[in-house]
mmCIF file of C-alpha atoms in Angstrom:
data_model
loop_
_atom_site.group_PDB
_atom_site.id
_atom_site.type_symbol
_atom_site.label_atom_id
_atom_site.label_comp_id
_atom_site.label_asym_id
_atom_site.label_seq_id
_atom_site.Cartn_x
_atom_site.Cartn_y
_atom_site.Cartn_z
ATOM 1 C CA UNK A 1 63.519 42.938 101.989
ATOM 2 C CA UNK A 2 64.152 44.435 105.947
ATOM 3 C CA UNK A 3 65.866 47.856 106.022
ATOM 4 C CA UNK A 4 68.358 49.044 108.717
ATOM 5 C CA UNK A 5 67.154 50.836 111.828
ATOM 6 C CA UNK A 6 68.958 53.760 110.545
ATOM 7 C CA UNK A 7 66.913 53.806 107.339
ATOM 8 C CA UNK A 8 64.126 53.325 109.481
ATOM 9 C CA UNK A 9 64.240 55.897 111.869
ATOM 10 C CA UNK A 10 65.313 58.488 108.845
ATOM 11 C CA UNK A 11 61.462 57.021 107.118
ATOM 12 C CA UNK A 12 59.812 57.957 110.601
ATOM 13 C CA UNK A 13 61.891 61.410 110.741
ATOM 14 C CA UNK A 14 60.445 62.470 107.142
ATOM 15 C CA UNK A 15 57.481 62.490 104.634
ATOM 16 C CA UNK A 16 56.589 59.177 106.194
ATOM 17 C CA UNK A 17 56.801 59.795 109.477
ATOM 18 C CA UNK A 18 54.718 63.195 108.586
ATOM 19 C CA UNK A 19 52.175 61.445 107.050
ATOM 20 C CA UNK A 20 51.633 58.795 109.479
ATOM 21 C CA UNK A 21 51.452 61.262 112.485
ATOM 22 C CA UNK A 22 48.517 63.153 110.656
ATOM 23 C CA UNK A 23 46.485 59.814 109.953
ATOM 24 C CA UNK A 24 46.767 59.206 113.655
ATOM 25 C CA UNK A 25 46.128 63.079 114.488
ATOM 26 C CA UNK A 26 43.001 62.462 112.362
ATOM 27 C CA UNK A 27 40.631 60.204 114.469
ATOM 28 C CA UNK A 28 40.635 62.236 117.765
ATOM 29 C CA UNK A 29 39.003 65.422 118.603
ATOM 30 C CA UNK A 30 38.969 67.942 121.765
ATOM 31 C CA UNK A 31 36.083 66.935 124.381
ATOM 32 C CA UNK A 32 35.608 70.802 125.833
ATOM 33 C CA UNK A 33 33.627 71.252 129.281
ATOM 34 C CA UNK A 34 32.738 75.384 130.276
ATOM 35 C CA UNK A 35 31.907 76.179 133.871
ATOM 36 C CA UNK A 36 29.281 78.844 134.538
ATOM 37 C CA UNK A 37 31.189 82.250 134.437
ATOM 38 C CA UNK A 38 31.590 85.300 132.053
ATOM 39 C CA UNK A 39 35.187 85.275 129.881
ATOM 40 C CA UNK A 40 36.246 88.892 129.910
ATOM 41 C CA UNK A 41 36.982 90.577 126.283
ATOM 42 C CA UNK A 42 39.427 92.233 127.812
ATOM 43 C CA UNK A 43 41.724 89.349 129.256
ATOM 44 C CA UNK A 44 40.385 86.019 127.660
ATOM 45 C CA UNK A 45 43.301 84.581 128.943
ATOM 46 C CA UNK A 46 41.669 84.898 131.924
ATOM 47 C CA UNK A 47 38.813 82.599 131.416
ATOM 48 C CA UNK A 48 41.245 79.585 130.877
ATOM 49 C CA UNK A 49 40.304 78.774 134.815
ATOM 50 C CA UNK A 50 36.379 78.032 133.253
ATOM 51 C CA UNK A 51 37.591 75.290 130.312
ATOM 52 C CA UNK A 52 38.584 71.880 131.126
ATOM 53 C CA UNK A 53 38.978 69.591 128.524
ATOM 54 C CA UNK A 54 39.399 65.743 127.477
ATOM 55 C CA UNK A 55 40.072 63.819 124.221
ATOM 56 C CA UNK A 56 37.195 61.647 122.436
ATOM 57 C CA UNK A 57 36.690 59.758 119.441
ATOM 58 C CA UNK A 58 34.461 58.252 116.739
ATOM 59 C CA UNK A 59 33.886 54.181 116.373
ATOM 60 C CA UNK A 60 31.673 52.843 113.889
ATOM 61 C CA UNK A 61 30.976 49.180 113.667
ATOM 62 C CA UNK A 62 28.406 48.645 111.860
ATOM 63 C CA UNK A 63 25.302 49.442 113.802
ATOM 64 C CA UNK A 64 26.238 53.590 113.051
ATOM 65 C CA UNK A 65 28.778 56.111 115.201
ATOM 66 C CA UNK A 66 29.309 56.800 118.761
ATOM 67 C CA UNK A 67 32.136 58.523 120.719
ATOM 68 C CA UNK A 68 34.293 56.597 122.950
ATOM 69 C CA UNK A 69 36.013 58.929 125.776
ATOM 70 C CA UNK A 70 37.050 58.713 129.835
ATOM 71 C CA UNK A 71 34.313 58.251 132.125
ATOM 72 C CA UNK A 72 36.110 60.537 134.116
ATOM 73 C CA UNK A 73 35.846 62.805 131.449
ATOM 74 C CA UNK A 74 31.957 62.770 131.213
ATOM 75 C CA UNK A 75 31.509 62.673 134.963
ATOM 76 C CA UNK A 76 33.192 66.242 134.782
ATOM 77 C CA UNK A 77 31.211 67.383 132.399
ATOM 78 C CA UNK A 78 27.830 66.371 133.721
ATOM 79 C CA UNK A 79 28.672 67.977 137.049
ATOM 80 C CA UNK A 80 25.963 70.837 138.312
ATOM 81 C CA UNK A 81 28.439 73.809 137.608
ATOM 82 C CA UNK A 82 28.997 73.077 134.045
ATOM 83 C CA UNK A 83 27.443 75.782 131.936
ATOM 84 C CA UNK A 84 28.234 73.805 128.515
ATOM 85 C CA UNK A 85 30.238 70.840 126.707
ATOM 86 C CA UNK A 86 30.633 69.200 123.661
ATOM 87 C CA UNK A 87 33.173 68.115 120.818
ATOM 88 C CA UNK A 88 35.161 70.389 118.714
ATOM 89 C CA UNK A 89 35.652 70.210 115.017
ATOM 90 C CA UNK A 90 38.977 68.907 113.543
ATOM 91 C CA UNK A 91 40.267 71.839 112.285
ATOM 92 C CA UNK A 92 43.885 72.868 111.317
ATOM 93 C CA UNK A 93 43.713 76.312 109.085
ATOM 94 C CA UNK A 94 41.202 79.248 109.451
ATOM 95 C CA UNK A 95 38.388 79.764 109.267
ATOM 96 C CA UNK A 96 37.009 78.714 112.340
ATOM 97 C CA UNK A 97 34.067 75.750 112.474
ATOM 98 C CA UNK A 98 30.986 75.845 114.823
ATOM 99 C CA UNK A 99 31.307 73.526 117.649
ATOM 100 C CA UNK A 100 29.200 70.450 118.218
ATOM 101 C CA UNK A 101 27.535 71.169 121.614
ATOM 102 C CA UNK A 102 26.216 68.107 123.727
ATOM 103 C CA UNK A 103 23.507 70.028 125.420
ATOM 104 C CA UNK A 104 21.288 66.385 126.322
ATOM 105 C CA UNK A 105 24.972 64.688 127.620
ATOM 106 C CA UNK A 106 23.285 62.226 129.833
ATOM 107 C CA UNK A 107 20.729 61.171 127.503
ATOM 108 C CA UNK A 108 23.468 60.324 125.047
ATOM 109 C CA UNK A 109 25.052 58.322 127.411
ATOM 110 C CA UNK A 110 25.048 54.262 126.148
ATOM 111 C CA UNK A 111 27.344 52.689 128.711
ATOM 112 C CA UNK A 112 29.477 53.799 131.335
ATOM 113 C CA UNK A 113 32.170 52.139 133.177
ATOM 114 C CA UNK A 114 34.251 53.005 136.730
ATOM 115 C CA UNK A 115 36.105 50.201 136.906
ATOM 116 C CA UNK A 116 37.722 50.787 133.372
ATOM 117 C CA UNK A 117 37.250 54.406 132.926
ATOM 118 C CA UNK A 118 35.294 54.323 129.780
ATOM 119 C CA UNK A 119 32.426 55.794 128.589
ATOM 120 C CA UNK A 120 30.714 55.641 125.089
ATOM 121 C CA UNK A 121 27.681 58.355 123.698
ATOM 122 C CA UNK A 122 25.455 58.368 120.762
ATOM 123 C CA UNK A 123 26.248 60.734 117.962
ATOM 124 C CA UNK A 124 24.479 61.439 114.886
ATOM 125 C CA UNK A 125 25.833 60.999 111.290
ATOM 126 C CA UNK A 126 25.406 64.335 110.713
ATOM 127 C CA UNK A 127 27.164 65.743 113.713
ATOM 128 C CA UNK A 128 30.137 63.332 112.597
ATOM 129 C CA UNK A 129 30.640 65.086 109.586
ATOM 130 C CA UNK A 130 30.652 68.699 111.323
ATOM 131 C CA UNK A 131 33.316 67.205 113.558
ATOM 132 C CA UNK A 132 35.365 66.316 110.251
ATOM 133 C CA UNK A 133 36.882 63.323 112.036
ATOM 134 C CA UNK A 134 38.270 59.773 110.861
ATOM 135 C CA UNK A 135 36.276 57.028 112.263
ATOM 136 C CA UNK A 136 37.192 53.727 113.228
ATOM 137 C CA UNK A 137 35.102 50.845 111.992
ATOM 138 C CA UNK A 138 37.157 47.554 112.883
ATOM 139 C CA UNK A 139 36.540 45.693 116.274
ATOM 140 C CA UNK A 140 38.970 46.417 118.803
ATOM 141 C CA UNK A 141 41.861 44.109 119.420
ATOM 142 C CA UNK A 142 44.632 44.073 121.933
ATOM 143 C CA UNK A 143 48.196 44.946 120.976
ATOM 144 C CA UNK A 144 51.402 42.506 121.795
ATOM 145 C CA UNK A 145 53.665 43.549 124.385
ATOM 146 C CA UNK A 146 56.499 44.571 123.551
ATOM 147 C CA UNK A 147 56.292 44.093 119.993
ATOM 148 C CA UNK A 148 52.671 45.158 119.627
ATOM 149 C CA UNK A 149 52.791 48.638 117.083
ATOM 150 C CA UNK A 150 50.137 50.989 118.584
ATOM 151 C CA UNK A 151 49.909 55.189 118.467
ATOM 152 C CA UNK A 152 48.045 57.937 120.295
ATOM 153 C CA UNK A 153 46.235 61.208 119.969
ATOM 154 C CA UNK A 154 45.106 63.600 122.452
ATOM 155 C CA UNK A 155 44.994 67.139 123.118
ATOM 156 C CA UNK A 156 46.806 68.490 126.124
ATOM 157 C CA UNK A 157 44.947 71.188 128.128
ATOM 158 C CA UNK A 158 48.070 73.238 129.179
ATOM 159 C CA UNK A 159 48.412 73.718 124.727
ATOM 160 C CA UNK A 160 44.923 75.584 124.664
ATOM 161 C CA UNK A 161 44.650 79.151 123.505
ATOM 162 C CA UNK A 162 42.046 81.532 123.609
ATOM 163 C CA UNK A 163 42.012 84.536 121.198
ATOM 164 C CA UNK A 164 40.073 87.501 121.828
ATOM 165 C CA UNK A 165 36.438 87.755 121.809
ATOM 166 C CA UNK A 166 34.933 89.506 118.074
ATOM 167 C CA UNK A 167 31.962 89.900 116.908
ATOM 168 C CA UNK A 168 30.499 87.135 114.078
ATOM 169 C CA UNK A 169 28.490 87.528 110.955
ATOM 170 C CA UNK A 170 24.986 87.982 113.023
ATOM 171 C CA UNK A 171 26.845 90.140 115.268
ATOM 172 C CA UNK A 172 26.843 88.507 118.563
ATOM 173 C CA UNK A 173 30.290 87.977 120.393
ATOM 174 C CA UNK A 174 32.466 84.428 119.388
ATOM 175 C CA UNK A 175 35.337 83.100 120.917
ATOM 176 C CA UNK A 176 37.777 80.995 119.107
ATOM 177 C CA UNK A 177 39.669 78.715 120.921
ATOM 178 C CA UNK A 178 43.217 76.743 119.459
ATOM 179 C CA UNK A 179 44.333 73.669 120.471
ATOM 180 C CA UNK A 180 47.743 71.461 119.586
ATOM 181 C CA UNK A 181 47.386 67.864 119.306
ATOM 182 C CA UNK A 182 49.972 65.684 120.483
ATOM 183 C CA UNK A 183 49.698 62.138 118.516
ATOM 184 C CA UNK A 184 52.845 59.351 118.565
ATOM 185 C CA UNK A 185 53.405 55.790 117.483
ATOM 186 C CA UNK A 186 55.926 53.001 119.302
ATOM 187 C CA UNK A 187 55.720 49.428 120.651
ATOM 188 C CA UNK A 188 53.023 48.783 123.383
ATOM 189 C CA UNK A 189 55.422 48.433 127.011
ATOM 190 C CA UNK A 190 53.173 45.676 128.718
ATOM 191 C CA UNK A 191 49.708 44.730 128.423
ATOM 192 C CA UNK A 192 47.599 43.997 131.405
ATOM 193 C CA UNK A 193 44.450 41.946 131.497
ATOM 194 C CA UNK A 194 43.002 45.248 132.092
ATOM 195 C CA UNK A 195 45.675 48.306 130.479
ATOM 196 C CA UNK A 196 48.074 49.052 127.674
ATOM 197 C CA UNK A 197 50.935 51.027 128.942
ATOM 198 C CA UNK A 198 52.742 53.389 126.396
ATOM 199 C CA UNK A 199 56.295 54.405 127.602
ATOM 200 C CA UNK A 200 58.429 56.885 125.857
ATOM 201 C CA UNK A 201 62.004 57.658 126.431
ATOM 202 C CA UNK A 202 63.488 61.145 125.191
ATOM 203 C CA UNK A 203 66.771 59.710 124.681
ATOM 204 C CA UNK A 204 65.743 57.270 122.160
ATOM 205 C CA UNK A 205 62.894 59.714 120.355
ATOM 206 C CA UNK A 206 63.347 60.193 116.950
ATOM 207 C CA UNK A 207 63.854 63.627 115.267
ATOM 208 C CA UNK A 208 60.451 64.450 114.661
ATOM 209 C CA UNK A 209 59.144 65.088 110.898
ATOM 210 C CA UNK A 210 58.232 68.463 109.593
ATOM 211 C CA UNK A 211 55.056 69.588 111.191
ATOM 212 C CA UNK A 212 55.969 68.409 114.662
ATOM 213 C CA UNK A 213 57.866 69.157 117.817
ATOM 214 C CA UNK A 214 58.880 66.366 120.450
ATOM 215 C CA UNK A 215 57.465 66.648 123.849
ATOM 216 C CA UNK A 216 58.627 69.311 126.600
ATOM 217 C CA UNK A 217 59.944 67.032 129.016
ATOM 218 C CA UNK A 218 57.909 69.019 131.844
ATOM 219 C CA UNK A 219 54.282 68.794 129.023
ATOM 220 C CA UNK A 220 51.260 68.485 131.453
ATOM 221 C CA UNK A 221 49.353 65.467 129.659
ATOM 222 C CA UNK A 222 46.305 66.254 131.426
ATOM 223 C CA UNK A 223 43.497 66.576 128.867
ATOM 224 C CA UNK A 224 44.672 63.498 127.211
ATOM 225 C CA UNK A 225 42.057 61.952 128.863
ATOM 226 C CA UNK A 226 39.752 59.749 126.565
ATOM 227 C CA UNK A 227 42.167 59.577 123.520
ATOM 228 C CA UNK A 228 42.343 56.735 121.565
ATOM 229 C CA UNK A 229 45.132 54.311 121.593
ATOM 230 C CA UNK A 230 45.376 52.743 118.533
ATOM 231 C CA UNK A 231 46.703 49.727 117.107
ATOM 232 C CA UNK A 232 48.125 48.732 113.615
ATOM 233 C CA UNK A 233 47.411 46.090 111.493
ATOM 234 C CA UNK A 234 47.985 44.403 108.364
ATOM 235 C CA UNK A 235 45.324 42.005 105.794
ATOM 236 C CA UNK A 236 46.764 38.986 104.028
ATOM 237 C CA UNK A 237 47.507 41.306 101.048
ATOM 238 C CA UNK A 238 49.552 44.195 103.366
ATOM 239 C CA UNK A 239 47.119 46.631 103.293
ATOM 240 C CA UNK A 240 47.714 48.875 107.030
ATOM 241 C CA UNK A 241 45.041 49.881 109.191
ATOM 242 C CA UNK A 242 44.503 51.187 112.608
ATOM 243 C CA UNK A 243 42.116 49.552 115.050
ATOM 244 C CA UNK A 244 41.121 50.507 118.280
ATOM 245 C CA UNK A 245 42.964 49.227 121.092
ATOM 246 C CA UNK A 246 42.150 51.201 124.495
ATOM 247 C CA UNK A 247 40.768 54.570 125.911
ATOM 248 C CA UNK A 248 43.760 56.912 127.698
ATOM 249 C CA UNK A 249 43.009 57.230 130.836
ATOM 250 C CA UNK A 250 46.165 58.792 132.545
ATOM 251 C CA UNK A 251 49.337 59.930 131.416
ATOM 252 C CA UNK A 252 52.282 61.573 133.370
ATOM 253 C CA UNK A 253 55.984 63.357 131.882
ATOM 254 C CA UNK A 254 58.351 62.001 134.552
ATOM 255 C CA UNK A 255 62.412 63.020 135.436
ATOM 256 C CA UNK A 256 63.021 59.897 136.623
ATOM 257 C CA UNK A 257 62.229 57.961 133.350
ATOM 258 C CA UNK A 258 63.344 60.822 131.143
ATOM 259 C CA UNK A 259 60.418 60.305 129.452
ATOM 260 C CA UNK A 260 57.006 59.912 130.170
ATOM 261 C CA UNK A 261 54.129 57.174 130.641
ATOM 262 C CA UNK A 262 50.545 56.491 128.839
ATOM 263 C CA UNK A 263 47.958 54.524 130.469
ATOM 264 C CA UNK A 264 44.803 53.062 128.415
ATOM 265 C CA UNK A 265 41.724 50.439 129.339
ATOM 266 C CA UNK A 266 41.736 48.090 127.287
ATOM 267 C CA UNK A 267 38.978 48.646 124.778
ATOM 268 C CA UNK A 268 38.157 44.686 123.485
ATOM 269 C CA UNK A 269 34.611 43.645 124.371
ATOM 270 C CA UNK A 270 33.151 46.975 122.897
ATOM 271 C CA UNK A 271 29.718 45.725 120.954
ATOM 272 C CA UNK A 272 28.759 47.236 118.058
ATOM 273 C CA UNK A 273 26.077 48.972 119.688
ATOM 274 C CA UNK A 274 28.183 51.132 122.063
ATOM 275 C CA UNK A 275 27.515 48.706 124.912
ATOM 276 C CA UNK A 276 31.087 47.965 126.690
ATOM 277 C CA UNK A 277 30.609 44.177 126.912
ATOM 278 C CA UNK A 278 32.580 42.101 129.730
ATOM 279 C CA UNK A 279 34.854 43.500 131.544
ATOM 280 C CA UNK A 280 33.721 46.572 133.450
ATOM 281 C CA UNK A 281 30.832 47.268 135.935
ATOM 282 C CA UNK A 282 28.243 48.953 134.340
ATOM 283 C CA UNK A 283 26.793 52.193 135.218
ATOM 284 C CA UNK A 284 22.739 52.816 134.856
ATOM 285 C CA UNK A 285 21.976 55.548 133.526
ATOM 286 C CA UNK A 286 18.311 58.190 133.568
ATOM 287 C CA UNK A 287 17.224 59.891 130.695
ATOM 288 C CA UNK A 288 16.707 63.933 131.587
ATOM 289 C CA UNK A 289 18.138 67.168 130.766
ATOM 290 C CA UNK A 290 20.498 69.144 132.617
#
C-alpha cells in the first residue's frame, strides 16, 4: 500500500528520517592532511591555516578493505610540505579515539585516477576497526536519473574545531579536533557516462529530524571531497541496502539555485582488488617513504 507525500515527508522528518541519516553518516570518515608548522596552545584556533581535510571511505568486496577517496585529495596530502595525514575515527561522544595515521601514503596507494578523480589505498583489518566505520561490501552500481534514490556523507572543512591543547595520560601534549558531518538522501539529478549530479533545493528540503540541521545556504562544501555517494537498493524479499555509487568530487552552495550542487565519478568498474577497472587513466605509482 503507497502512502501520501505528506506522510512521507513527516517519515523522513522523524525517527525514520533520524535513523536513516545516521546509517548513511556511518560509512564515511574525515581524511585529515597537517602541514609542517607548530599549533600554538595559546590560540589553536590559529593552527586551522595547517589542516586541510577530505572525506574517505571503506569498500570491501571480497578480496579484504581499502579506502576509496579524491585523487585530489591524496595528491594534497602527498605534497612535500605535509608534515602528517591519515583517517580519523568515527566518533560522536567523548572520549576521544587515537587517529589512524597514514605515515607510508604512497605505498598504500593501489590505483589512482586524473581523469575521474579517484583514488583507492590499502588498509588493514585492524586499522578498520580503530576507524569504527561501516563498510560497503556490494559492487558498485549506477543510480537512475531522476528516479535513482542515492545519499551522501562528507565532512565540511569550514565545520572543524580545534579545542585546546592538554596534556594525555603519558603526559605529552594532544589535540582534539571536532568535526560535523553533513550526510543527505534524494533522487540522483542526471547521470553522465562519467558523473552523478546531486542537486538540492532549500525550498523543497524537508524539516530535518532530531539530530540534524539543514544546510546554511552560504556552507563551504569544501572538504567533501572523496565522500561516498551512495545508492539504495532492494533484494527480491525487500531487504534495503546501500551500495556504492560514485566518489564526490566537487560540490558548491549556490544563490542562484537556492540550493546547492554535488558532483561524483562514477564508481562502477571498481575490482575487488582496489584496481579502478575501465574507465579512467591510470596513474603508476613507486613504492618509498616520504
Amino acid at each position: 500500500m503507497r502512502i501520501t507525500e505528506e506522510q512521507a515527508r513527516a517519515l523522513v522528518s522523524g525517527d525514520y528520517g533520524r535513523v536513516s541519516l545516521e546509517q548513511v553518516a556511518s560509512y564515511a570518515v574525515p581524511f585529515f592532511i597537517v602541514e609542517r608548522g607548530t599549533i600554538s596552545a595559546r590560540n589553536p584556533d590559529a593552527g586551522q591555516r595547517l589542516l586541510a581535510n577530505g572525506t574517505a571511505f571503506v569498500v570491501d568486496l571480497g578480496r579484504g578493505p581499502f579506502v576509496v577517496t579524491a585523487n585530489h585529495v591524496v595528491e594534497r596530502a602527498i605534497e612535500g610540505t605535509v608534515a602528517k595525514c591519515g583517517l580519523f575515527p568515527k566518533q560522536f561522544a567523548p572520549p576521544a579515539r587515537p587517529l589512524v595515521e597514514l605515515a607510508d601514503l604512497r605505498e598504500r596507494i593501489i590505483s589512482r585516477s586524473a581523469e575521474r578523480d579517484i583514488a583507492t589505498l590499502r588498509l588493514t583489518s585492524g586499522e578498520v576497526s580503530a576507524l569504527r566505520v561501516c563498510v560497503l561490501t556490494s559492487a558498485p552500481m549506477v543510480p537512475t536519473e531522476g528516479t535513482g534514490g542515492v545519499a551522501f556523507v562528507g565532512y565540511p572543512a569550514v565545520q572543524r574545531e580545534i579545542e585546546p591543547i592538554a596534556r594525555g595520560a603519558d603526559g605529552r601534549p594532544e589535540l582534539t579536533i571536532s568535526w560535523a558531518i553533513f550526510p543527505g538522501f534524494g533522487v540522483a539529478a542526471s547521470v553522465s557516462q562519467r558523473q552523478i549530479t546531486f542537486q538540492f533545493d532549500r525550498s523543497e528540503l524537508i524539516d530535518p529530524p532530531p539530530g540534524f540541521r539543514a544546510p546554511d545556504p552560504d556552507l563551504n562544501l569544501g572538504g567533501m571531497s572523496g565522500g561516498p555517494m551512495l545508492m539504495k537498493c532492494e533484494t527480491q524479499s525487500g531487504i534495503e541496502y546501500w551500495v556504492p555509487a560514485g566518489v564526490i568530487t566537487q560540490g558548491e552552495m549556490r544563490a542562484d539555485l537556492n540550493g546547492g550542487l554535488l558532483f561524483a565519478s562514477r564508481l562502477d568498474g571498481l575490482q575487488a582488488d582496489g584496481q579502478l577497472g575501465n574507465g579512467g587513466v591510470i596513474i603508476p605509482q613507486r613504492g618509498g617513504r616520504w
